[in-house]
């Protein structure tokens, strides 16, 4: 017997409908048939997803096709729990019991935390369930494990698999407990509907038209990451790739897998057979696979283009490159400099409650008139962190300090400095505006709002905002790795080594590595190699393995000694862009084993300018933070210069004491010290120009390049 159709469901335990636009952490269903058809669907609610599954199951049964449907939540609990809760070892009796306790609305609103608290109440101690994602406390459901006692085993046998989470944990990163409660209740609905036509493995051994199994897509996480499309939503990639892999297994092998494992606790399908499933997924999907992230000809320039204007070159780069997709979850405090991979949703409002903006006296505005106001003071006070529990009667006032929650009966505060008091009464001049000196709840950010969007690079103030909104962890892209390689027979790799008169020290590599670090990338030092194609190829191979993008310097023009271009031309789909800019000469763009290579000029000044103008926005885009424009300011020139049409020029420049932009005395690109003298670049446009002192010019400060 075999399965004709494989369905993989990435379940969700959210309490409200998922966004309209397909997003992660929602329900994704992947369907793959043995015949090779495949597709994915996105659902905003559990109700919609279950309805869709019913329709699918009915259609497949009608056509006489056998279905295997897998779900990414636990089907069972550690041994003994079923018996203790419903008097039977039968895990499906537990399903009936859970379904009876769970209410799950068509809009995803549900009672899972209350239901878990009610179950905990039946057992001594403070478990087995823990974790509460709500603001409100729930009786008998501990928020954390501080006072937690669990009469049952913490994990099922199959949860020895790395990355799995205990079924008891209902909230927090990676938790699966809520999904299990809500999922089991929904699957019980399917059991009722399809009766004997549906079997749940490994609890039931019956050969049925519909078979349900538990899955854990992370078992094949590496292959999913490899086969995911650029920018593909992770959940979608999981269901697409896992369903394809399972559909490609030998029929007998898959059938046997469904029968493995523990008939009371349940089992993760395929545990121990990861390599087999991964191989099947790779084989079946590799024909449809998009080759190494970028197309070989992605940097190609149209035929006949001699000199490429800077803006055209930038635009070509922008459309050619795609960001990395791998993400990780980090505590907010550790995420500075990282790029958000998902929107951050405020978990609470800021401020969470209306509070006082000043030290003073609070009262109800309704009791306030014009002229001198005298209000008797109630005993006690309201301070930040020390709320006043009582109600302030109309016509009375209370001492209130900055940040204190407005007590019941208070909507307005008068500034301490505007008052006189003898301790029993407070006096001030009216009228006072309603709600004066108070902050509304959520006036800064409201709960549920997008506080920061995906693609944003986190800076110090962002950590303050996220923390204030109760966000403890963020999903971020892993840092981009930038390889830096220097080439040239005349170059000495380290300034600690002795240099002959004909040799020069490697100035570019430390500079480019530091630039990569300043751009929040991980610098990968690929060292210096001589002008030897074999050595350069070996260094590029290392770069392709250890970095996401490679910056080389030297040997990038078309001259006889330019081995980097020669090598990239034969093996790296090189496109030499003759960019109409000074300094610059050609910029070589290539792909080495699918990794983009920027062949920068050897000249340190040109290497710096080309890296700032071209590599920086590209690195930002590859990191997930989007294309980065430099910061430009228009300032009066402190110099005179005329230039021809046809190329853009970048001059080393700084702002003088008179607020005008002065330029370095020499434009010679060998003068490294001009880079140090300068604090930015002046950008002169492609057109011909005669700048007079006082004329406005575009100044690009180093800081605006993140340097
Ligand atoms: P190339 O692009 O190889 O023709 O080099 C242009 C100029 O830059 C030559 O004078 C090289 O010696 C110099 N150069 C190349 N690489 C470096 C480097 N890593 N550090 C300092 N100067 C370099
Ligand atoms: Mg050279």
CSV table of N, CA, C and O and ligand atoms in Angstrom, one decimal, residues 486-488 490-491 504-509 528 531 553-557 561-562 585 600-604 672, ligand 1:
chain,number,residue,atom,x,y,z
A,486,UNK,N,43.5,40.3,-0.9
A,486,UNK,CA,44.4,41.2,-1.7
A,486,UNK,C,45.2,40.4,-2.6
A,486,UNK,O,45.6,39.3,-2.3
A,487,UNK,N,45.5,41.0,-3.8
A,487,UNK,CA,46.3,40.2,-4.8
A,487,UNK,C,47.4,41.2,-5.2
A,487,UNK,O,47.3,42.4,-5.2
A,488,UNK,N,48.5,40.6,-5.7
A,488,UNK,CA,49.6,41.4,-6.3
A,488,UNK,C,50.9,40.9,-5.9
A,488,UNK,O,51.2,40.7,-4.7
A,490,UNK,N,53.6,42.5,-5.9
A,490,UNK,CA,54.4,43.6,-5.2
A,490,UNK,C,53.9,43.8,-3.8
A,490,UNK,O,54.5,44.6,-3.1
A,491,UNK,N,52.9,43.1,-3.4
A,491,UNK,CA,52.3,43.4,-2.1
A,491,UNK,C,52.9,42.5,-1.0
A,491,UNK,O,53.1,41.3,-1.2
A,504,UNK,N,55.4,46.9,-1.7
A,504,UNK,CA,54.6,47.8,-0.9
A,504,UNK,C,53.7,47.0,0.1
A,504,UNK,O,53.4,45.8,-0.2
A,505,UNK,N,53.4,47.6,1.2
A,505,UNK,CA,52.5,46.9,2.2
A,505,UNK,C,51.1,46.9,1.8
A,505,UNK,O,50.6,47.8,1.1
A,506,UNK,N,50.4,45.9,2.2
A,506,UNK,CA,49.0,45.7,1.9
A,506,UNK,C,48.1,46.8,2.7
A,506,UNK,O,47.9,46.6,3.9
A,507,UNK,N,47.7,47.8,2.0
A,507,UNK,CA,46.9,48.8,2.7
A,507,UNK,C,45.4,48.5,2.6
A,507,UNK,O,44.6,48.9,3.5
A,508,UNK,N,45.0,47.8,1.5
A,508,UNK,CA,43.6,47.7,1.3
A,508,UNK,C,42.9,46.7,2.2
A,508,UNK,O,41.7,46.9,2.6
A,509,UNK,N,43.6,45.6,2.5
A,509,UNK,CA,42.9,44.5,3.3
A,509,UNK,C,42.4,45.0,4.6
A,509,UNK,O,41.2,44.9,5.0
A,528,UNK,N,46.4,37.6,1.6
A,528,UNK,CA,47.0,38.2,0.4
A,528,UNK,C,47.6,37.0,-0.4
A,528,UNK,O,48.2,36.1,0.1
A,531,UNK,N,50.2,37.1,-7.7
A,531,UNK,CA,49.5,37.0,-9.0
A,531,UNK,C,49.6,35.7,-9.6
A,531,UNK,O,50.3,35.5,-10.7
A,553,UNK,N,41.0,43.2,-4.1
A,553,UNK,CA,41.6,44.5,-4.6
A,553,UNK,C,42.9,44.2,-5.4
A,553,UNK,O,43.6,43.3,-5.0
A,554,UNK,N,43.1,44.9,-6.4
A,554,UNK,CA,44.3,44.7,-7.3
A,554,UNK,C,43.9,43.8,-8.4
A,554,UNK,O,43.1,42.9,-8.3
A,555,UNK,N,44.6,44.0,-9.5
A,555,UNK,CA,44.5,43.1,-10.6
A,555,UNK,C,43.2,43.0,-11.3
A,555,UNK,O,42.8,42.0,-11.9
A,556,UNK,N,42.4,44.1,-11.2
A,556,UNK,CA,41.1,44.1,-11.7
A,556,UNK,C,40.9,44.7,-13.0
A,556,UNK,O,39.8,44.7,-13.6
A,557,UNK,N,41.9,45.3,-13.6
A,557,UNK,CA,41.7,45.9,-14.9
A,557,UNK,C,42.0,44.9,-16.0
A,557,UNK,O,42.1,43.7,-15.7
A,561,UNK,N,49.0,41.9,-16.5
A,561,UNK,CA,49.3,41.3,-15.2
A,561,UNK,C,48.0,41.2,-14.3
A,561,UNK,O,48.1,40.9,-13.1
A,562,UNK,N,46.9,41.4,-14.9
A,562,UNK,CA,45.7,41.5,-14.1
A,562,UNK,C,45.0,40.1,-14.0
A,562,UNK,O,44.1,39.7,-14.8
A,585,UNK,N,38.4,53.6,-12.4
A,585,UNK,CA,38.7,52.6,-13.4
A,585,UNK,C,37.7,51.5,-13.4
A,585,UNK,O,36.6,51.6,-12.7
A,600,UNK,N,37.7,45.2,-6.8
A,600,UNK,CA,38.0,46.7,-6.6
A,600,UNK,C,39.3,47.0,-7.2
A,600,UNK,O,40.2,46.2,-7.3
A,601,UNK,N,39.5,48.3,-7.6
A,601,UNK,CA,40.9,48.7,-8.0
A,601,UNK,C,41.9,48.5,-6.9
A,601,UNK,O,41.6,48.5,-5.7
A,602,UNK,N,43.2,48.4,-7.3
A,602,UNK,CA,44.2,48.2,-6.3
A,602,UNK,C,44.6,49.5,-5.6
A,602,UNK,O,45.0,49.4,-4.4
A,603,UNK,N,44.5,50.6,-6.2
A,603,UNK,CA,44.8,51.8,-5.6
A,603,UNK,C,43.9,52.1,-4.3
A,603,UNK,O,42.7,52.1,-4.4
A,604,UNK,N,44.6,52.3,-3.2
A,604,UNK,CA,43.7,52.4,-1.9
A,604,UNK,C,42.7,53.5,-2.0
A,604,UNK,O,41.6,53.3,-1.5
A,672,UNK,N,47.2,58.3,-0.3
A,672,UNK,CA,46.3,57.7,0.7
A,672,UNK,C,46.0,58.7,1.8
A,672,UNK,O,44.9,58.8,2.3
B,1,LIG,P1,46.3,47.2,-9.8
B,1,LIG,O1,44.8,47.4,-9.7
B,1,LIG,O2,46.7,45.8,-9.5
B,1,LIG,O3,46.8,47.6,-11.2
B,1,LIG,O4,47.0,48.2,-8.8
B,1,LIG,C1,46.9,49.6,-8.8
B,1,LIG,C2,47.9,50.1,-7.8
B,1,LIG,O5,47.4,49.8,-6.5
B,1,LIG,C3,49.3,49.6,-8.0
B,1,LIG,O6,50.2,50.6,-7.7
B,1,LIG,C4,49.3,48.6,-6.9
B,1,LIG,O7,50.6,48.4,-6.4
B,1,LIG,C5,48.5,49.2,-5.8
B,1,LIG,N1,47.9,48.2,-4.9
B,1,LIG,C6,47.3,47.0,-5.3
B,1,LIG,N2,46.9,46.3,-4.2
B,1,LIG,C7,47.2,47.1,-3.1
B,1,LIG,C8,47.0,46.9,-1.7
B,1,LIG,N3,46.4,45.8,-1.2
B,1,LIG,N4,47.5,47.8,-0.9
B,1,LIG,C9,48.1,48.9,-1.4
B,1,LIG,N5,48.3,49.2,-2.7
B,1,LIG,C10,47.9,48.2,-3.6
